[in-house]
Coordinates of C-alpha atoms and ligand atoms in Angstrom, one line a residue:
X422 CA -32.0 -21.8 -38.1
X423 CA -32.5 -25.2 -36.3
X424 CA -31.4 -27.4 -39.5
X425 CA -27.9 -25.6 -40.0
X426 CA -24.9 -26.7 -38.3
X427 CA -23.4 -24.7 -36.0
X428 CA -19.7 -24.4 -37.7
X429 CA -21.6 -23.3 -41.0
X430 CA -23.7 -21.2 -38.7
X431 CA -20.5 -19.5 -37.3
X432 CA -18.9 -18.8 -40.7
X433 CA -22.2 -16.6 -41.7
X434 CA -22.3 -15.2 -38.6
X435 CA -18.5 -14.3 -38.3
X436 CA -17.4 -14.2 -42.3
X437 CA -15.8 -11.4 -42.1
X438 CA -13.4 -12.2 -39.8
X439 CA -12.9 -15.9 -41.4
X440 CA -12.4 -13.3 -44.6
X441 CA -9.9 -11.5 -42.9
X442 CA -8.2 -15.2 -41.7
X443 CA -8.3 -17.2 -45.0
X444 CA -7.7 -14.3 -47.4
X445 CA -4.9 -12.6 -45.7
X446 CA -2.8 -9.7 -47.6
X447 CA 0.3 -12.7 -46.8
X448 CA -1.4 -15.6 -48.7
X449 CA -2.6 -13.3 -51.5
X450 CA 0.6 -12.3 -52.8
X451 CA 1.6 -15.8 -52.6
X452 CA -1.3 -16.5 -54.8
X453 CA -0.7 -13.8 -56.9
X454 CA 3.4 -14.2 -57.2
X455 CA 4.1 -10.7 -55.7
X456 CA 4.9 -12.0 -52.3
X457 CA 8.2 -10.8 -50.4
X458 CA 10.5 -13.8 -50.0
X459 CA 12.0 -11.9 -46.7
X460 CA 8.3 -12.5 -45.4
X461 CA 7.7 -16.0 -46.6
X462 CA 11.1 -16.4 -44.3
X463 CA 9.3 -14.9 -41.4
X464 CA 6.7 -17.0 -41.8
X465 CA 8.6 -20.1 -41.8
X466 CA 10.6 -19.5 -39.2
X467 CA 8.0 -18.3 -36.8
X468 CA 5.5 -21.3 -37.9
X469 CA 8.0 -23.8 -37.4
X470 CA 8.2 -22.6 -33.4
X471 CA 4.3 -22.4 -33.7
X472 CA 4.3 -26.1 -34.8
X473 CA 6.6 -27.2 -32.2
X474 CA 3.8 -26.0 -29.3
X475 CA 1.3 -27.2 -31.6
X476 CA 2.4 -31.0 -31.3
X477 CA 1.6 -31.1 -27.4
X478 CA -1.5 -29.5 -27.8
X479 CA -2.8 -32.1 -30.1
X480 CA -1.4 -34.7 -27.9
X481 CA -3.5 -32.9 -25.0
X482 CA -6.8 -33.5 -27.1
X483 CA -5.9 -37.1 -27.8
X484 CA -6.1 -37.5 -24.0
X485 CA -9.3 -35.5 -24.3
X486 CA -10.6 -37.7 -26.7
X487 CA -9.7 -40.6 -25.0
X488 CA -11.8 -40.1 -22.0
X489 CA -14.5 -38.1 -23.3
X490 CA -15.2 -39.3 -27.0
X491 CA -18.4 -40.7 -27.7
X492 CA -16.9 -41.9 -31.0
X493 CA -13.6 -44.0 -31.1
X494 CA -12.8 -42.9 -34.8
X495 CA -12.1 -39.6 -33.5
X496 CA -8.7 -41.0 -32.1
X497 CA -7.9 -42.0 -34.9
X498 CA -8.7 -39.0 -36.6
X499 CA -6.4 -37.0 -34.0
X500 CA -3.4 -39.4 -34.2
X501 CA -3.3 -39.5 -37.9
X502 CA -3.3 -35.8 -37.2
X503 CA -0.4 -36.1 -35.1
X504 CA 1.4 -38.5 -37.5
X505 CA 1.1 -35.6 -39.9
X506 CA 2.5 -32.8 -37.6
X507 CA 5.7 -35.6 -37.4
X508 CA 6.6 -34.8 -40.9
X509 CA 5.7 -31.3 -41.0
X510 CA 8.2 -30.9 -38.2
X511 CA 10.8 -32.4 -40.3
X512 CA 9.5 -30.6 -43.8
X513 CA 10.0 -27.1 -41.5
X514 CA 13.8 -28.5 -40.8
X515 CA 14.2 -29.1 -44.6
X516 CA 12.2 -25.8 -46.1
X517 CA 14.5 -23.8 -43.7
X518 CA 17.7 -25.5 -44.7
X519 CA 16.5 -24.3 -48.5
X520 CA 15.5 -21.2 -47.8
X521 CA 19.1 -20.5 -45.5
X522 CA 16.3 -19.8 -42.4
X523 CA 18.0 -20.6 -39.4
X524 CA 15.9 -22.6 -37.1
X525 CA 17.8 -22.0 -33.7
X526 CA 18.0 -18.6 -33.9
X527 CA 14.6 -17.6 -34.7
X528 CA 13.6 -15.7 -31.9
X529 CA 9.6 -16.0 -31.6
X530 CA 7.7 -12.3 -32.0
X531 CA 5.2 -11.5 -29.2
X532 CA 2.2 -12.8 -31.4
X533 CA 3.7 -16.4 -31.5
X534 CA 4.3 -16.3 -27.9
X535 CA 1.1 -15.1 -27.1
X536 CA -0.8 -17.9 -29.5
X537 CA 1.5 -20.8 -28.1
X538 CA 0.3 -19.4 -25.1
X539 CA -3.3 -19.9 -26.3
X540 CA -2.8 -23.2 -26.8
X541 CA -1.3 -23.8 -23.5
X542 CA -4.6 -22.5 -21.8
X543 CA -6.3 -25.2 -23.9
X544 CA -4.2 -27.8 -23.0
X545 CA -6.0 -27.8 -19.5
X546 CA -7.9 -30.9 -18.3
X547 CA -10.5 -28.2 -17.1
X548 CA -10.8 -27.7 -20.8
X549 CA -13.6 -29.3 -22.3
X550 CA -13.3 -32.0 -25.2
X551 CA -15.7 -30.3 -27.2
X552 CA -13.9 -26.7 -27.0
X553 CA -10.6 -28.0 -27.7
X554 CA -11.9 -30.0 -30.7
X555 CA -13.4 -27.0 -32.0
X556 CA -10.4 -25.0 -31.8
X557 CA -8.4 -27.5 -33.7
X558 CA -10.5 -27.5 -37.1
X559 CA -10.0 -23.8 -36.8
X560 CA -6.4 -23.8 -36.2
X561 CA -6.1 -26.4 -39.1
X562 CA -8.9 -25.2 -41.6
X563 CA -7.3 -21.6 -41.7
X564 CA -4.2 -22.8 -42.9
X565 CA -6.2 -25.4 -45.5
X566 CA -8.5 -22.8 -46.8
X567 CA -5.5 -20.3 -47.2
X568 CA -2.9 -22.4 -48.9
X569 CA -5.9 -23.6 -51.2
X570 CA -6.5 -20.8 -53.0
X571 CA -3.2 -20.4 -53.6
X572 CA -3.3 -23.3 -56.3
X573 CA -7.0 -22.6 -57.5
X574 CA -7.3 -21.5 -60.8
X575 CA -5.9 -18.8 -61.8
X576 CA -3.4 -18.9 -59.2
X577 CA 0.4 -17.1 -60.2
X578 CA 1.7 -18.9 -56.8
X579 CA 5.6 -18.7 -57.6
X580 CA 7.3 -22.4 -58.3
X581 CA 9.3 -22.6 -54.9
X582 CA 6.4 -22.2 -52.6
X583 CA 4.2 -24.5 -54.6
X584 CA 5.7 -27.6 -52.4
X585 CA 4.8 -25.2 -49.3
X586 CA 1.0 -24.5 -50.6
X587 CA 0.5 -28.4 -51.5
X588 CA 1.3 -29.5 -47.8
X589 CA -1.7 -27.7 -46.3
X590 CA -3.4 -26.9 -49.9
X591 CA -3.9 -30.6 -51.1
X592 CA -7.6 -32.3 -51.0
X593 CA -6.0 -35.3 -48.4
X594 CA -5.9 -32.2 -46.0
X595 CA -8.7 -30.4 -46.9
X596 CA -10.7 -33.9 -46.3
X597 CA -9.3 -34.4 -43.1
X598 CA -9.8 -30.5 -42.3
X599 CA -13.3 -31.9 -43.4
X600 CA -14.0 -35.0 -41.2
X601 CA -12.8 -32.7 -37.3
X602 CA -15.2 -30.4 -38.7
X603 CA -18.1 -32.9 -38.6
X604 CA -16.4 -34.1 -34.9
X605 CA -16.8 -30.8 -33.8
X606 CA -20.1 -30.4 -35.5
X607 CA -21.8 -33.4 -33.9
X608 CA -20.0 -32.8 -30.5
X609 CA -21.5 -29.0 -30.7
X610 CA -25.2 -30.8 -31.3
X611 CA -25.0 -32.6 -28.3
X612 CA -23.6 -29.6 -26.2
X613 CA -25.0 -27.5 -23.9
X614 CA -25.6 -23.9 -24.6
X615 CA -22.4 -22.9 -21.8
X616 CA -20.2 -25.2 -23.9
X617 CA -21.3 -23.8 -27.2
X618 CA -20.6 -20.2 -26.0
X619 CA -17.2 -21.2 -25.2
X620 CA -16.0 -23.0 -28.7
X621 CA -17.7 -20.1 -30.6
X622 CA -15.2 -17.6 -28.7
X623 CA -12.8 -19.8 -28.6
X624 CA -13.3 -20.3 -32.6
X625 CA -12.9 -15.9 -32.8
X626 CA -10.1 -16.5 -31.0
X627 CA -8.1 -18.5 -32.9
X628 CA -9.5 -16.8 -36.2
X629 CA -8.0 -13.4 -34.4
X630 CA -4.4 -15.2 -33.7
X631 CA -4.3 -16.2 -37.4
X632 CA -4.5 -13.1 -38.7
X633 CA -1.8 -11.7 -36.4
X634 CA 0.1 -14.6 -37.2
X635 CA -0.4 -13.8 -40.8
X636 CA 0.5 -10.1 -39.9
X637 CA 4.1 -11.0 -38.3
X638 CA 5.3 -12.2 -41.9
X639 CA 5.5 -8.3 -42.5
X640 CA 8.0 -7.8 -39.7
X641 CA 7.0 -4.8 -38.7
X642 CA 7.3 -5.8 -34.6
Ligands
HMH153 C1 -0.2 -20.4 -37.1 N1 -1.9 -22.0 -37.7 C2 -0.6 -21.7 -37.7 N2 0.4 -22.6 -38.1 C3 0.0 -23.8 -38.6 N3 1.0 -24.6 -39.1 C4 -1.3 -24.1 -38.7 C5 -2.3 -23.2 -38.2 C6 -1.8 -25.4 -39.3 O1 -1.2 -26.5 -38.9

């Protein structure tokens, strides 16, 4: 179909697996108030590492953006991406002082490594503007899409993670999860088809590092 855009295009294509991503077993129970408070610890601990690599990458696609970009708003876009990340660095510090997670001694599973890792390989100037962009409405729209539905209706999401849910659940984020999905969108149109290729596996990838991610909260490693 030559009208639809390729993200939406993807989603059909790969639902399942954006299924398996946004509707994790993890985020379920959170939505549904059965959830293991030993695993939401996991989680937090082991995102907080996560975020800490995440913070260079998205400074590596500012520089992308920088010299590649077509459009200028997408810097903008990035950095106000980046201011985020700021706080959410210092929310982690605060959620794991609450929750008696300590910080410094969280070792990170293989999985983390391994997706920190990821991100390293996209944090190559060989990497393409496009690709990177690409992989960064996935990284972020998993985590938007996921923490949503744990405050849509009929949600049983237990009081103490509501704070947790609203950082990545609230609309502000789910707009701006919005707007790098029509970046990569009208950076996809222009591509060509070797570029494509490359930010749709790149896309599988990332959807295939959630899940695991979402899988290390059951510390079974
Ligand atoms: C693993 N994916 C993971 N952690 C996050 N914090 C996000 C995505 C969204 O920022």
């Amino acid at each position: 179909n030559k009208e639809m855009l390729m993200i939406q295009k993807w989603l059909n294509q790969h639902n399942e697996l954006y299924t398996s991503a946004t509707r994790h077993p993890f985020t379920l129970s959170i939505r549904d108030g059965s959830v293991d408070l030993s695993a939401f610890k996991r989680w937090l601990g082991q995102d907080y590492i996560f975020v800490r690599a995440f913070v260079p990458f998205v400074a590596s696609l500012l520089l992308k953006a920088w010299k590649e970009s077509d459009d200028d708003s997408d810097i903008e876009v990035i950095l106000g991406g980046m201011a985020a990340l700021n706080d959410e660095v210092s929310w982690f510090k605060r959620e794991a002082s609450k929750w008696s997670v300590s910080l410094s001694s969280t070792v990170p599973q293989k999985t983390n490594l391994e997706y920190c890792r990821f991100l390293e390989s996209l944090m190559s100037p060989e990497v393409d503007y496009t690709v990177a962009v690409t992989a960064f409405w996935a990284i972020e729209a998993v985590y938007q899409e996921s923490y949503a539905h744990c405050l849509s209706d009929g949600s049983k999401t237990p009081e103490e993670l509501k704070e947790t849910c609203q950082r990545w659940g609230n609309d502000g984020f789910g707009q701006y999860c919005h707007t790098l999905q029509n970046i990569a969108n009208r950076r996809l149109e222009k591509s060509p088809e070797d570029i494509i290729s490359k930010a749709e596996a790149t896309v599988m990838r990332v959807l295939e590092y959630e899940v695991e991610f979402w899988n290390m909260s059951r510390g079974e490693t």
